[in-house]
Coordinates of C-alpha atoms and ligand atoms in Angstrom, one line a residue:
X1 CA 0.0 0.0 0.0
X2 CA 1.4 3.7 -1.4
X3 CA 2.4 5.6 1.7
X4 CA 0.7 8.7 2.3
X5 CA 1.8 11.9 1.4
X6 CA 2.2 14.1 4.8
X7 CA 3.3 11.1 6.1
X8 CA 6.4 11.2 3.8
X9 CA 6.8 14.6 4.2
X10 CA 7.0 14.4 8.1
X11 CA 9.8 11.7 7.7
X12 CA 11.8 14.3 5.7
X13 CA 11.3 16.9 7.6
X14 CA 12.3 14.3 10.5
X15 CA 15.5 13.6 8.5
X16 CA 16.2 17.5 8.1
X17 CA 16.1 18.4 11.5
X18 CA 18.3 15.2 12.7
X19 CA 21.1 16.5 9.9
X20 CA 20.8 20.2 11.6
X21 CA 21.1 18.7 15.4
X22 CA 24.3 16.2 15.2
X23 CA 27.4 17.4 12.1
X24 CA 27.6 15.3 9.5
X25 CA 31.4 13.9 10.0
X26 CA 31.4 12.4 6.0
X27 CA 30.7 16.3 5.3
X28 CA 33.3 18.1 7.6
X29 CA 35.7 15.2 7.1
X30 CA 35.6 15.7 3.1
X31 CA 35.7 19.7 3.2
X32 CA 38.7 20.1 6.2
X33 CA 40.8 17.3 5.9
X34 CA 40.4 14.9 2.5
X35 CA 42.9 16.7 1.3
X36 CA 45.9 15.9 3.5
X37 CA 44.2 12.4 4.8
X38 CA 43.0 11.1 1.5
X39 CA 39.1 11.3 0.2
X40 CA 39.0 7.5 1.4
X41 CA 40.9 8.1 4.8
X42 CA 43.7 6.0 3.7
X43 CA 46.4 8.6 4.0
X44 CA 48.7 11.5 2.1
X45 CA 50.4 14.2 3.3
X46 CA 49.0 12.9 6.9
X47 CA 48.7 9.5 7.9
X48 CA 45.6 6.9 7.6
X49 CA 42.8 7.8 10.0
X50 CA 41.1 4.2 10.1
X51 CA 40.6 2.3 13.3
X52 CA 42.7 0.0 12.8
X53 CA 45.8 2.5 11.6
X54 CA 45.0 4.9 14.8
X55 CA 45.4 1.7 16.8
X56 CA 47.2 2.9 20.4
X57 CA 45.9 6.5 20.0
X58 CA 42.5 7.2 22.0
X59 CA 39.7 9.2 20.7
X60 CA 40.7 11.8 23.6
X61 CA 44.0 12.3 21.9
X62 CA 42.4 12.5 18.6
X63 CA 39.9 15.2 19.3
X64 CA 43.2 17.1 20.9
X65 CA 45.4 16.6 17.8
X66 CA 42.1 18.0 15.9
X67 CA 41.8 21.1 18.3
X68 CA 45.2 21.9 19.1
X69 CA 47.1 20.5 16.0
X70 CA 50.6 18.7 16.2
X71 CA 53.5 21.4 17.0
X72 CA 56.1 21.4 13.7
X73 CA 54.1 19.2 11.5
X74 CA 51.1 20.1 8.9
X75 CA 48.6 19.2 11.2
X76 CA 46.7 22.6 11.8
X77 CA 44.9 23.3 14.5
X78 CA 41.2 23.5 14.1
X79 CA 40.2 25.0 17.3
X80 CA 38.2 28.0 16.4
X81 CA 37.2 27.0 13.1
X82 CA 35.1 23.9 14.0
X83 CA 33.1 23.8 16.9
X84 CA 33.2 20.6 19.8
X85 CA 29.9 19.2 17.8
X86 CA 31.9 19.3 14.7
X87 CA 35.0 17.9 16.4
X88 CA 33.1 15.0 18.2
X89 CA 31.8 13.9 14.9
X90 CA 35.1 13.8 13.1
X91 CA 36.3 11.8 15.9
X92 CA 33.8 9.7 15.8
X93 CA 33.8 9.4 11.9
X94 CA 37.8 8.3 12.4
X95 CA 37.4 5.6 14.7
X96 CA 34.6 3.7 12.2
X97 CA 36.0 1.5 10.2
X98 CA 35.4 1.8 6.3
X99 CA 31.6 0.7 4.5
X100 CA 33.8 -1.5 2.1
X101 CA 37.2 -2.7 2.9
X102 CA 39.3 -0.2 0.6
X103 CA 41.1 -1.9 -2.7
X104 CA 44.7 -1.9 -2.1
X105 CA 46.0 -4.7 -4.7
X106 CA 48.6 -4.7 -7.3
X107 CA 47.4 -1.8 -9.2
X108 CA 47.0 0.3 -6.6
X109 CA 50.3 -0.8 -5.3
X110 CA 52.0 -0.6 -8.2
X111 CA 51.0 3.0 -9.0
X112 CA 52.4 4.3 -5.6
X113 CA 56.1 2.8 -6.5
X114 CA 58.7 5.3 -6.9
X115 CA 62.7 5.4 -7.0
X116 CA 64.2 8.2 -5.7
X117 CA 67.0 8.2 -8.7
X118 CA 69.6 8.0 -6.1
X119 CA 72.1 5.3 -6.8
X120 CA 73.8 2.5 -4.4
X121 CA 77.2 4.1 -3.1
X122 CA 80.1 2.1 -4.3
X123 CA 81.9 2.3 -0.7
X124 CA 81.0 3.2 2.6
X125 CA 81.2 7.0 2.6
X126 CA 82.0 7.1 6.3
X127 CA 85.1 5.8 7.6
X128 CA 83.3 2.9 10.4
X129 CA 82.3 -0.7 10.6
X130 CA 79.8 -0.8 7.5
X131 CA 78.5 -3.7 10.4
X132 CA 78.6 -2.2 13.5
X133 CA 76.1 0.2 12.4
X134 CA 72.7 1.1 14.1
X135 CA 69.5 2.2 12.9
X136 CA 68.1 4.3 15.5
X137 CA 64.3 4.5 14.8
X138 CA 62.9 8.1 16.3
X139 CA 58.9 8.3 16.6
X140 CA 58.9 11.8 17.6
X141 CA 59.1 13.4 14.2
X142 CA 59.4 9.9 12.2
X143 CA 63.1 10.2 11.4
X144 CA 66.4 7.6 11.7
X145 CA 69.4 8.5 12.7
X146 CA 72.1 6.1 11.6
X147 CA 74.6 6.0 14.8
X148 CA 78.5 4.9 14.2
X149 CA 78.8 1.7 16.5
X150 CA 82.4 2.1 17.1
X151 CA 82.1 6.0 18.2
X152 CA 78.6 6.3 19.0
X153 CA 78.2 9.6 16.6
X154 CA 75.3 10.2 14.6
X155 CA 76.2 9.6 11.0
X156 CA 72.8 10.7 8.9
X157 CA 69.2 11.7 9.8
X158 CA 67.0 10.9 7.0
X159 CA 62.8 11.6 7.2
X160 CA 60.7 8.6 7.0
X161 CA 57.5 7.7 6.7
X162 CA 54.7 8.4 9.5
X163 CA 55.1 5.9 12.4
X164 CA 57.4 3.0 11.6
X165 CA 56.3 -0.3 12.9
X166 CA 58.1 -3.7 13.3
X167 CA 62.0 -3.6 13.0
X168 CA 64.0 -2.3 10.3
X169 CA 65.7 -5.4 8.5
X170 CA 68.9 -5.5 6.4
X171 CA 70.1 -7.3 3.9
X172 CA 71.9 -10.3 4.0
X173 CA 75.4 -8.5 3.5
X174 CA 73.8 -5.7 5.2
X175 CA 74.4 -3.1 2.5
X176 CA 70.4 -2.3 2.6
X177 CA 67.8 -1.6 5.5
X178 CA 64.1 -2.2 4.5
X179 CA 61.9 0.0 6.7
X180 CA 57.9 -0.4 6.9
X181 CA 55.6 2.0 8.5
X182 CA 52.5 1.6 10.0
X183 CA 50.5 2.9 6.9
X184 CA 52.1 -0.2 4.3
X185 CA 54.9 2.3 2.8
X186 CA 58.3 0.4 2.9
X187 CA 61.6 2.1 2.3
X188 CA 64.8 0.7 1.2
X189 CA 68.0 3.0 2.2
X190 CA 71.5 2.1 1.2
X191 CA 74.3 1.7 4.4
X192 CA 77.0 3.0 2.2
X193 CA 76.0 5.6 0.8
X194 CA 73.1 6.9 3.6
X195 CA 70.4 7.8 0.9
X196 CA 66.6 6.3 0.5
X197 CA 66.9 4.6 -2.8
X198 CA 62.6 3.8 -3.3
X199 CA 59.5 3.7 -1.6
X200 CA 56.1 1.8 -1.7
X201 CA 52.8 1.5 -0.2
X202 CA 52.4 -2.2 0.1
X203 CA 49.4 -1.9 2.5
X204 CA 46.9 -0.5 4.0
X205 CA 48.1 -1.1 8.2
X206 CA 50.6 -3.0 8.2
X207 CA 52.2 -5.0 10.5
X208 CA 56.1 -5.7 9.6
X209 CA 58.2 -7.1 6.7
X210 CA 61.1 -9.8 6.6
X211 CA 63.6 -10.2 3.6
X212 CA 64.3 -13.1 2.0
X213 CA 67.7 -15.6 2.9
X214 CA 69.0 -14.7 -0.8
X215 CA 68.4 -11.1 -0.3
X216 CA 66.1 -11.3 -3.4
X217 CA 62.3 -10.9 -1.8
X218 CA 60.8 -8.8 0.8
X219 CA 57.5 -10.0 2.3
X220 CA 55.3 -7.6 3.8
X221 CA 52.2 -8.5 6.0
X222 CA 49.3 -6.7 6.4
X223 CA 46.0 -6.6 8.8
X224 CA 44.4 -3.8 6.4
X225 CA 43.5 -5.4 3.5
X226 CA 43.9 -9.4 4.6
X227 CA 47.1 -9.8 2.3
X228 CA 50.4 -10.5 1.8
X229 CA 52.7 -8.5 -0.7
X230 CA 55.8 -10.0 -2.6
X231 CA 58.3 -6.9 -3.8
X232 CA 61.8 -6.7 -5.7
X233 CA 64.1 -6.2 -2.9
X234 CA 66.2 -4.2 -5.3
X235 CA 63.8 -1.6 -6.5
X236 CA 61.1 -2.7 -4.0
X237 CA 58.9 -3.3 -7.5
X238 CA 55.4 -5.3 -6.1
X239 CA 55.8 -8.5 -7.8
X240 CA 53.0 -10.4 -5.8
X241 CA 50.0 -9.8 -3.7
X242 CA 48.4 -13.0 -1.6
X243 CA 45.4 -13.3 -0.1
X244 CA 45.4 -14.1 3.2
X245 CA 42.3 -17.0 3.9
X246 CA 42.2 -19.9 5.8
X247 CA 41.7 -23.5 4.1
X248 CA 37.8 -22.3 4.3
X249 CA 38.0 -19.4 2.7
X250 CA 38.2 -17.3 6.1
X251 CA 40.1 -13.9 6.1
X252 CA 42.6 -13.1 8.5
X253 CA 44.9 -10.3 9.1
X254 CA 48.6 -11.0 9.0
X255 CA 50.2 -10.8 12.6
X256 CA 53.9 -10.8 11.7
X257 CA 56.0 -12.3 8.7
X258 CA 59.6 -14.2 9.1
X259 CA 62.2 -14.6 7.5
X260 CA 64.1 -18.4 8.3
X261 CA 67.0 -18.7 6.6
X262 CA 68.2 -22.6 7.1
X263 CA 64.8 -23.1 5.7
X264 CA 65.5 -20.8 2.6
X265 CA 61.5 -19.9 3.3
X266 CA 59.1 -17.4 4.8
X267 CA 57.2 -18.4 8.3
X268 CA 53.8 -16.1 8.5
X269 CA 51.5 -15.6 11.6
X270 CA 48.2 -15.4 11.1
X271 CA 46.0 -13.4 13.8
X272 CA 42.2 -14.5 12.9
X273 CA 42.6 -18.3 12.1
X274 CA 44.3 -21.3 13.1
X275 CA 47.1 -21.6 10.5
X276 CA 50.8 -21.0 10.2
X277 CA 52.1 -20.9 6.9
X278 CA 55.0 -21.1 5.0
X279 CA 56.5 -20.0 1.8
X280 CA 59.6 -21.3 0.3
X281 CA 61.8 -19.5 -1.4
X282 CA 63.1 -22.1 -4.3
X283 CA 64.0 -21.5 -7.7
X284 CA 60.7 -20.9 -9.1
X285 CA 60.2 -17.6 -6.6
X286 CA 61.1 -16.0 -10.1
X287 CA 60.7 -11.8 -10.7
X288 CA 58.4 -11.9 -12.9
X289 CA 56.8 -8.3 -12.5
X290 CA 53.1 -8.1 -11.8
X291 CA 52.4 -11.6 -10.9
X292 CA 49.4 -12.0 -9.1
X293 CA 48.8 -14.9 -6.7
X294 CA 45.8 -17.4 -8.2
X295 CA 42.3 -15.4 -7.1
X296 CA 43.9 -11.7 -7.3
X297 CA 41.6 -10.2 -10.1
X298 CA 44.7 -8.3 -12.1
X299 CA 46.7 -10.9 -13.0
X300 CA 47.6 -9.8 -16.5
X301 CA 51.0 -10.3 -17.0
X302 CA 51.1 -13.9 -15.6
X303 CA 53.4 -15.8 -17.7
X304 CA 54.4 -19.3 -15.9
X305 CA 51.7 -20.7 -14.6
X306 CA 53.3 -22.4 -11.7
X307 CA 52.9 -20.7 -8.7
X308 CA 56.1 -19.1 -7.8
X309 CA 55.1 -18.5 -4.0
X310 CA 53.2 -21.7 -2.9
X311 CA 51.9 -21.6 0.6
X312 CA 52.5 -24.5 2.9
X313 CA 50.0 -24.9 5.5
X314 CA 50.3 -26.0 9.3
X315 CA 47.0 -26.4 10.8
X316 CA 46.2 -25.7 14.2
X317 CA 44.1 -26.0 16.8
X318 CA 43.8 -22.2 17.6
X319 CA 46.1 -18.9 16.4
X320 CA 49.1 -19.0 17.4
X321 CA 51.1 -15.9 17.4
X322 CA 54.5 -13.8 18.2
X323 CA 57.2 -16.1 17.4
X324 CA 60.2 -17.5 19.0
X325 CA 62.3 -20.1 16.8
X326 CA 65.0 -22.4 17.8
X327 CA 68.6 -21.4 16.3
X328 CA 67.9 -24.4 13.7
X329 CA 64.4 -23.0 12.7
X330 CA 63.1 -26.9 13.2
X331 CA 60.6 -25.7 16.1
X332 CA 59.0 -22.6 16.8
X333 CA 57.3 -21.0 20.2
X334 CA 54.3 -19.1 19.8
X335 CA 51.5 -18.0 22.0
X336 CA 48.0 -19.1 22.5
X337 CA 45.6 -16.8 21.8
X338 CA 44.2 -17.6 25.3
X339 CA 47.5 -16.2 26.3
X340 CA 48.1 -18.7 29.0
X341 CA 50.3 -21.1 27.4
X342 CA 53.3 -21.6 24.9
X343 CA 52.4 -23.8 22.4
X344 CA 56.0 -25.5 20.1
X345 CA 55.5 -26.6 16.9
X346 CA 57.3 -28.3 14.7
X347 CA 58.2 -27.2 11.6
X348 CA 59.2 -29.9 9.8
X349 CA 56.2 -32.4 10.7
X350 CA 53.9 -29.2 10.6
X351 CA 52.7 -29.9 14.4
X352 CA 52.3 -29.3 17.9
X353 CA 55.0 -31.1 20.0
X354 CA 54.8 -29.6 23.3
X355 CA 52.7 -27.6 25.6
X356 CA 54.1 -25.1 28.3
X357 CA 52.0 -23.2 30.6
X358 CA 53.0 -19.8 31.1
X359 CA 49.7 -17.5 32.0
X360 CA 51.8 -14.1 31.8
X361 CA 51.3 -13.5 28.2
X362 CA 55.1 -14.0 27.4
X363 CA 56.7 -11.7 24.3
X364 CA 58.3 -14.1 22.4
X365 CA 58.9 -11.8 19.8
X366 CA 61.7 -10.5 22.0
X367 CA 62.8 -13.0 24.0
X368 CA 67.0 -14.4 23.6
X369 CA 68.9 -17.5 24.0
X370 CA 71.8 -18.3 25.4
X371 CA 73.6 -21.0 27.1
X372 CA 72.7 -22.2 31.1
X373 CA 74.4 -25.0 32.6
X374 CA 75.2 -26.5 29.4
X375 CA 71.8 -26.4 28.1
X376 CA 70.5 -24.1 25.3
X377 CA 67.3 -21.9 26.9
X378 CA 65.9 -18.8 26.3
X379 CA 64.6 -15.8 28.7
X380 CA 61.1 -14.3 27.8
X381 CA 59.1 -11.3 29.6
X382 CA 55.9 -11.0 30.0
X383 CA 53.3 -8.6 28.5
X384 CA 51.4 -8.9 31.9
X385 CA 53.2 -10.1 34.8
X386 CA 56.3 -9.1 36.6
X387 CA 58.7 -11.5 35.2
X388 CA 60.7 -13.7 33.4
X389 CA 60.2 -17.3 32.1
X390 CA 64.0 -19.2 30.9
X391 CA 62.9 -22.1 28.8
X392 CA 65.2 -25.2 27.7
X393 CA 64.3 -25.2 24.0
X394 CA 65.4 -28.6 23.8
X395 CA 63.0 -30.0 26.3
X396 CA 60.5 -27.4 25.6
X397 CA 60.4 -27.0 29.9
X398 CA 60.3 -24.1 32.1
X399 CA 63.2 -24.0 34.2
X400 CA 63.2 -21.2 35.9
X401 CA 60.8 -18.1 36.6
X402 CA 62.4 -14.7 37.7
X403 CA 60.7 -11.9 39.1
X404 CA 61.0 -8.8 38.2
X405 CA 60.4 -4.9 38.5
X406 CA 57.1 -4.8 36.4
X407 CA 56.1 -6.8 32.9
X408 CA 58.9 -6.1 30.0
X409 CA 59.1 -5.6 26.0
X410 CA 62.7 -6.5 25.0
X411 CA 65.2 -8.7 26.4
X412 CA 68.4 -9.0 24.7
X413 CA 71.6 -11.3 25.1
X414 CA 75.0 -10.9 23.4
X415 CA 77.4 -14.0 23.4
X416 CA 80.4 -11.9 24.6
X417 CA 78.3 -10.9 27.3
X418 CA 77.0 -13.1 30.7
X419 CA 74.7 -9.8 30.6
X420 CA 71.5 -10.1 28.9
X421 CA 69.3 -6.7 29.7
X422 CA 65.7 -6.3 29.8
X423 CA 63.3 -3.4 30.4
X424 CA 60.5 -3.0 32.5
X425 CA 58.1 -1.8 30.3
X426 CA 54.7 -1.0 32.7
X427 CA 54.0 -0.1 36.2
X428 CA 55.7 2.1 38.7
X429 CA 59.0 1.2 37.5
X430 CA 58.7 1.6 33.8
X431 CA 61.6 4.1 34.0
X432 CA 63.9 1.0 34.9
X433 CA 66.0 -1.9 32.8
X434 CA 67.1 -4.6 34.8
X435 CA 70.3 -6.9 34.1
X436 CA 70.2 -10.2 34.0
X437 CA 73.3 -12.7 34.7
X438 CA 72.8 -15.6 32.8
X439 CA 75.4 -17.9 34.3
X440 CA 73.6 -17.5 37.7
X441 CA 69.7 -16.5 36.6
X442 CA 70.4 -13.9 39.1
X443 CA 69.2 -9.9 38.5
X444 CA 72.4 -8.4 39.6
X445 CA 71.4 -4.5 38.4
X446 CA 68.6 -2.1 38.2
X447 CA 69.9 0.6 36.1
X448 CA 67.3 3.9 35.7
X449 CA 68.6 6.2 32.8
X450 CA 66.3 8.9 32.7
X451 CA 64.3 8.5 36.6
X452 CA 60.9 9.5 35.7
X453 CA 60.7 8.7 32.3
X454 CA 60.2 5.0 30.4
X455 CA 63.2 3.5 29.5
X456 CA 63.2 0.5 27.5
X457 CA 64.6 -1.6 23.9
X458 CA 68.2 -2.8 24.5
X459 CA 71.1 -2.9 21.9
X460 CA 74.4 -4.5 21.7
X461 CA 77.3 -3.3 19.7
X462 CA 78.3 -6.1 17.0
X463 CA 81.0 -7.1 19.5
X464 CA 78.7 -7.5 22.7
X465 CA 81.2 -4.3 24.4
X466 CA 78.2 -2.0 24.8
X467 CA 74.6 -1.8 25.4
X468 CA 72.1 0.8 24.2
X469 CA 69.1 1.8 25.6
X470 CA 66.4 4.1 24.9
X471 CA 64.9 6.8 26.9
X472 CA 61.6 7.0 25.5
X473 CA 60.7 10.8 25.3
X474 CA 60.7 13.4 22.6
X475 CA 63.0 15.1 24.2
X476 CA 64.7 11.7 24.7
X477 CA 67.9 10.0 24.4
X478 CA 70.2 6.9 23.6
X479 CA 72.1 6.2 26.7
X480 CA 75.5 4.2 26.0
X481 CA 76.4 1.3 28.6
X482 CA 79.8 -0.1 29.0
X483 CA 78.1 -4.2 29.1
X484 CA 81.0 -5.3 31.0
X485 CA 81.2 -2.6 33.9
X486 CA 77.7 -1.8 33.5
X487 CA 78.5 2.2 33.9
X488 CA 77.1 5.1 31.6
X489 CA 79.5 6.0 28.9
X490 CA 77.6 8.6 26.6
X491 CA 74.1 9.9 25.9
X492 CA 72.5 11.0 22.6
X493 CA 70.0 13.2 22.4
X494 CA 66.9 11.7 20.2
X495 CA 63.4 12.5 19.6
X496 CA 61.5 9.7 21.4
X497 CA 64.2 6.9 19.9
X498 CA 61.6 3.5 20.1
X499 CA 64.0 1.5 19.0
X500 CA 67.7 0.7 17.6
X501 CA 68.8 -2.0 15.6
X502 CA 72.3 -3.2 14.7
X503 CA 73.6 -4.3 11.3
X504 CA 75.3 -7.1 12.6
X505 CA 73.2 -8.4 15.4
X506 CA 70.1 -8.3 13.8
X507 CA 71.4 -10.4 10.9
X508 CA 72.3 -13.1 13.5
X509 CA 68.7 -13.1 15.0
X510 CA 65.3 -13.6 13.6
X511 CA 62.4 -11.4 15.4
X512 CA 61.9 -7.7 15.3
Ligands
HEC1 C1 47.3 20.4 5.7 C2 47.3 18.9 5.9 C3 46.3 18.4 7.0 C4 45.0 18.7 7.2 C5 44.1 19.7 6.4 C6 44.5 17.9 8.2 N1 45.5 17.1 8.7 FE1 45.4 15.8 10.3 N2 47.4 15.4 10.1 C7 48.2 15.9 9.1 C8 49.6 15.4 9.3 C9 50.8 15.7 8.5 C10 49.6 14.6 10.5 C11 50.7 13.9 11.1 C12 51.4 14.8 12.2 C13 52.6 14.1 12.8 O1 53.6 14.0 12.2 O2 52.4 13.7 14.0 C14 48.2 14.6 10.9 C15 47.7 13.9 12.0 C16 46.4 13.8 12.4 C17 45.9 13.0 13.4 C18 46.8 12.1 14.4 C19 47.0 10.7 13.7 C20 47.9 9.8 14.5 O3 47.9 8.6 14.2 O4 48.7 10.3 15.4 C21 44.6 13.1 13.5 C22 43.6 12.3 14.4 C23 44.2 14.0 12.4 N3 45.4 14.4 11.8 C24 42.9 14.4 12.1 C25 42.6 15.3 11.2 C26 41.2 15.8 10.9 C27 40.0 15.2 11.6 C28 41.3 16.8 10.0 C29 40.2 17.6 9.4 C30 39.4 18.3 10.4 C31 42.7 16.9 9.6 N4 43.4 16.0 10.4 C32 43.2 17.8 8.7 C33 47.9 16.8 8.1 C34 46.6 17.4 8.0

């Protein structure tokens, strides 16, 4: 039956006046900020504002970055020129996630690439260990400084792109570092010569990227779309994009990609379904530019129809996540999504071989081995409780629990070293790093760098001499350790320095 007429018109009129009482985000969003954030909210001169992307930043903060702007960046300040109605709304519009999941496949991808013209240096053009490098990743005004190991004096500080997430990774012979940034843009820098060589958005929010054994392939994962992307490690060309799916067809975001050498492969966490997977790198991985993996719609420069990238699958019982692997890359820890156990899994028979309880959420990610009593263990903190777990990753047992100042991030061990430093990353005492001796299991030193302010990611120097840790501030610093004496021996001022990564250490391990 027809509706009537004034009935209608009372439902517009409705409509109308609902419009007039609460701003219409889509509206304000697409006249005061499309043109920095991007029409679709996937970025531009700013960064993505999508739920996912914004991730650790509250709506609070948002409204204030909309109010007050950000200090010495294009972010204006739009108090004065939109009301708190207008305000709420944007916030509001930022933190709900897109109708339809955005396109971001090869096309897209491959329109974004771009070389910078620059060209690899043909020697170092610094007189230090090409090796003993760092890359000091700054959050506070998305920079990196690359710090001399041997003198600990900033080299070059190049600009990257907005928040950088999951380690920097080098090449094999270390000549390269591959960076990748919250937003999918990965950048490739040459050590030698201390220039960015290309750039590419590879995602929409992603997560981290690993490089290849051979040096050839750099896999990127992504939450934002479900995908994996394949590029050139040369020119960082995209020469593959994956679908991520379980055997049924469901979608999952990529937690963290891998790189295991002995295996000449790729290891890949998956965050929504109950799958590992692993891609070896064999001698049909070929460059063949624009190859799309089997159900990617724009595959039309396919030319060998054997699947260059084939994806093993190890089926679980439930995700498993944040990886630890054994030196040999046969076994690999991860954690439960319950997050009250440790689950090992082996590799090569694609299964679960042991079980470990260990309720405080352990970061695997970051944990280090090293050598107790003759035995080959590891030392884990824990995202939630107060402690440390050491592990015989032989037995796959806990041997010992250690507690400590407050839950940590990043433990690090260096074999010149009995040493191994981790922080203390929550609580009262997040302004502390605590030393661990690993002949005794003993903490023998608190050590607080900045009181006050959080202090956290440790470093070695390639030969184990010194330690580096991070005062995490934007008016923050690197603090040098002697690791032997355990005493201060310089500070460099940094802007909020999250992280710092050496050439040669990071070659020898395999997490972020
Ligand atoms: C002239 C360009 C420009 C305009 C216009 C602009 N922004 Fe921004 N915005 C930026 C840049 C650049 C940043 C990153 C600042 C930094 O480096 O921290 C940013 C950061 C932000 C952030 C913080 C994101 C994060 O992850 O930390 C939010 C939220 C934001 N903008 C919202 C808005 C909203 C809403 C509007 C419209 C009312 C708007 N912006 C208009 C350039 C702009």
């Amino acid at each position: 039956m027809p509706r009537s007429r004034p009935a209608l018109a009372a439902l517009v009129l409705c409509w109308a006046g609902m419009a007039e009482a609460a701003p219409d985000g889509a509206a304000l969003y697409a006249e005061n900020c499309a043109e920095c954030h991007g029409e679709a909210r996937l970025g531009g001169t700013g960064p993505a504002l999508l739920p996912d992307n914004l991730g650790r930043l509250k709506p609070a903060q948002a409204a204030e970055v909309i109010r007050g702007g950000r200090a010495q960046t294009q972010m204006p300040a739009f108090e004065g020129v939109l009301d708190e109605a207008a305000i709420e709304a944007l916030v509001a519009l930022v933190y709900t996630p897109p109708e339809t999941v955005p396109e971001w496949g090869m096309a897209e991808i491959r329109a974004s690439h771009e070389t910078t013209g620059a060209v690899p240096a043909e020697a170092p053009i610094y007189d230090a260990d090409p090796l003993n490098l760092f890359v000091v990743v700054e959050t506070g005004d998305h920079h990196i400084t690359i710090l001399d190991g041997d003198r600990f004096e900033p080299l070059r500080r190049l600009p990257t792109a907005f928040a950088l997430h999951g380690g920097p990774k080098f090449s094999p012979d270390g000549r390269f570092v591959y960076l990748a940034s919250r937003d999918g843009w990965i950048e490739k820098i040459d050590m030698w010569g201390l220039e960015k060589l290309a750039k590419v958005r590879a995602g929409i929010n992603t997560r981290n990227l690993a490089l290849s054994h051979d040096g050839r392939f750099v896999l990127v994962g992504n939450y934002l779309p479900n995908s994996l992307t394949v590029l050139d490690a040369e020119d960082l060309r995209p020469l593959a994009v994956i679908p991520v799916a379980d055997i049924r067809g469901t979608g999952s975001r990529v937690s963290a990609v891998y790189a295991a050498p002995p295996r000449q492969s790729f290891i890949v966490a998956l965050k929504d379904v109950a799958e590992i997977w692993e891609i070896p790198i064999g001698p049909r991985a070929v460059k063949v530019s624009g190859l799309a993996h089997s159900n990617e719609s724009g595959a039309e420069e396919v030319v060998d129809s054997a699947d260059p990238f084939p994806i093993r699958r190890i089926l679980l019982d439930e995700p498993v996540d944040d990886f630890f692997f054994t030196p040999d890359y046969r076994v690999l820890l991860g954690s439960a999504r319950s997050g009250d156990r440790v689950v090992a899994i082996h590799l090569d028979v694609g299964r679960e071989i042991a079980e470990l309880p260990l309720p405080g959420m352990p970061h695997l990610g970051s944990a280090a081995a090293f050598e107790w009593q003759g035995r080959q263990v590891m030392a884990t903190p824990h995202l939630r409780d107060a402690a440390l777990s050491v592990i015989d990753i032989e037995r796959f047992e806990v041997v010992d629990e250690i507690e400590t100042l407050g839950p940590g991030f990043f433990l690090r061990a260096h074999p010149a070293t009995p040493y191994a430093w981790v922080d203390v990353f929550f609580g009262p005492d997040a302004d502390a790093v605590q030393v661990l001796d690993t002949r005794t299991l003993e903490l023998v030193r608190t050590i607080r760098p900045s009181p006050g302010t959080t202090a956290g990611h440790v470093e070695f120097t390639r030969d184990g001499s010194h330690a580096l840790v991070s005062v995490w501030a934007d008016e923050g610093a690197v603090v040098v350790y002697n690791a032997h004496t355990l005493e201060e021996v310089k500070r460099i001022p940094m802007r909020r320095p999250v992280g710092k990564y050496n050439v040669h250490n990071r070659l020898a391990a395999a997490g972020d």
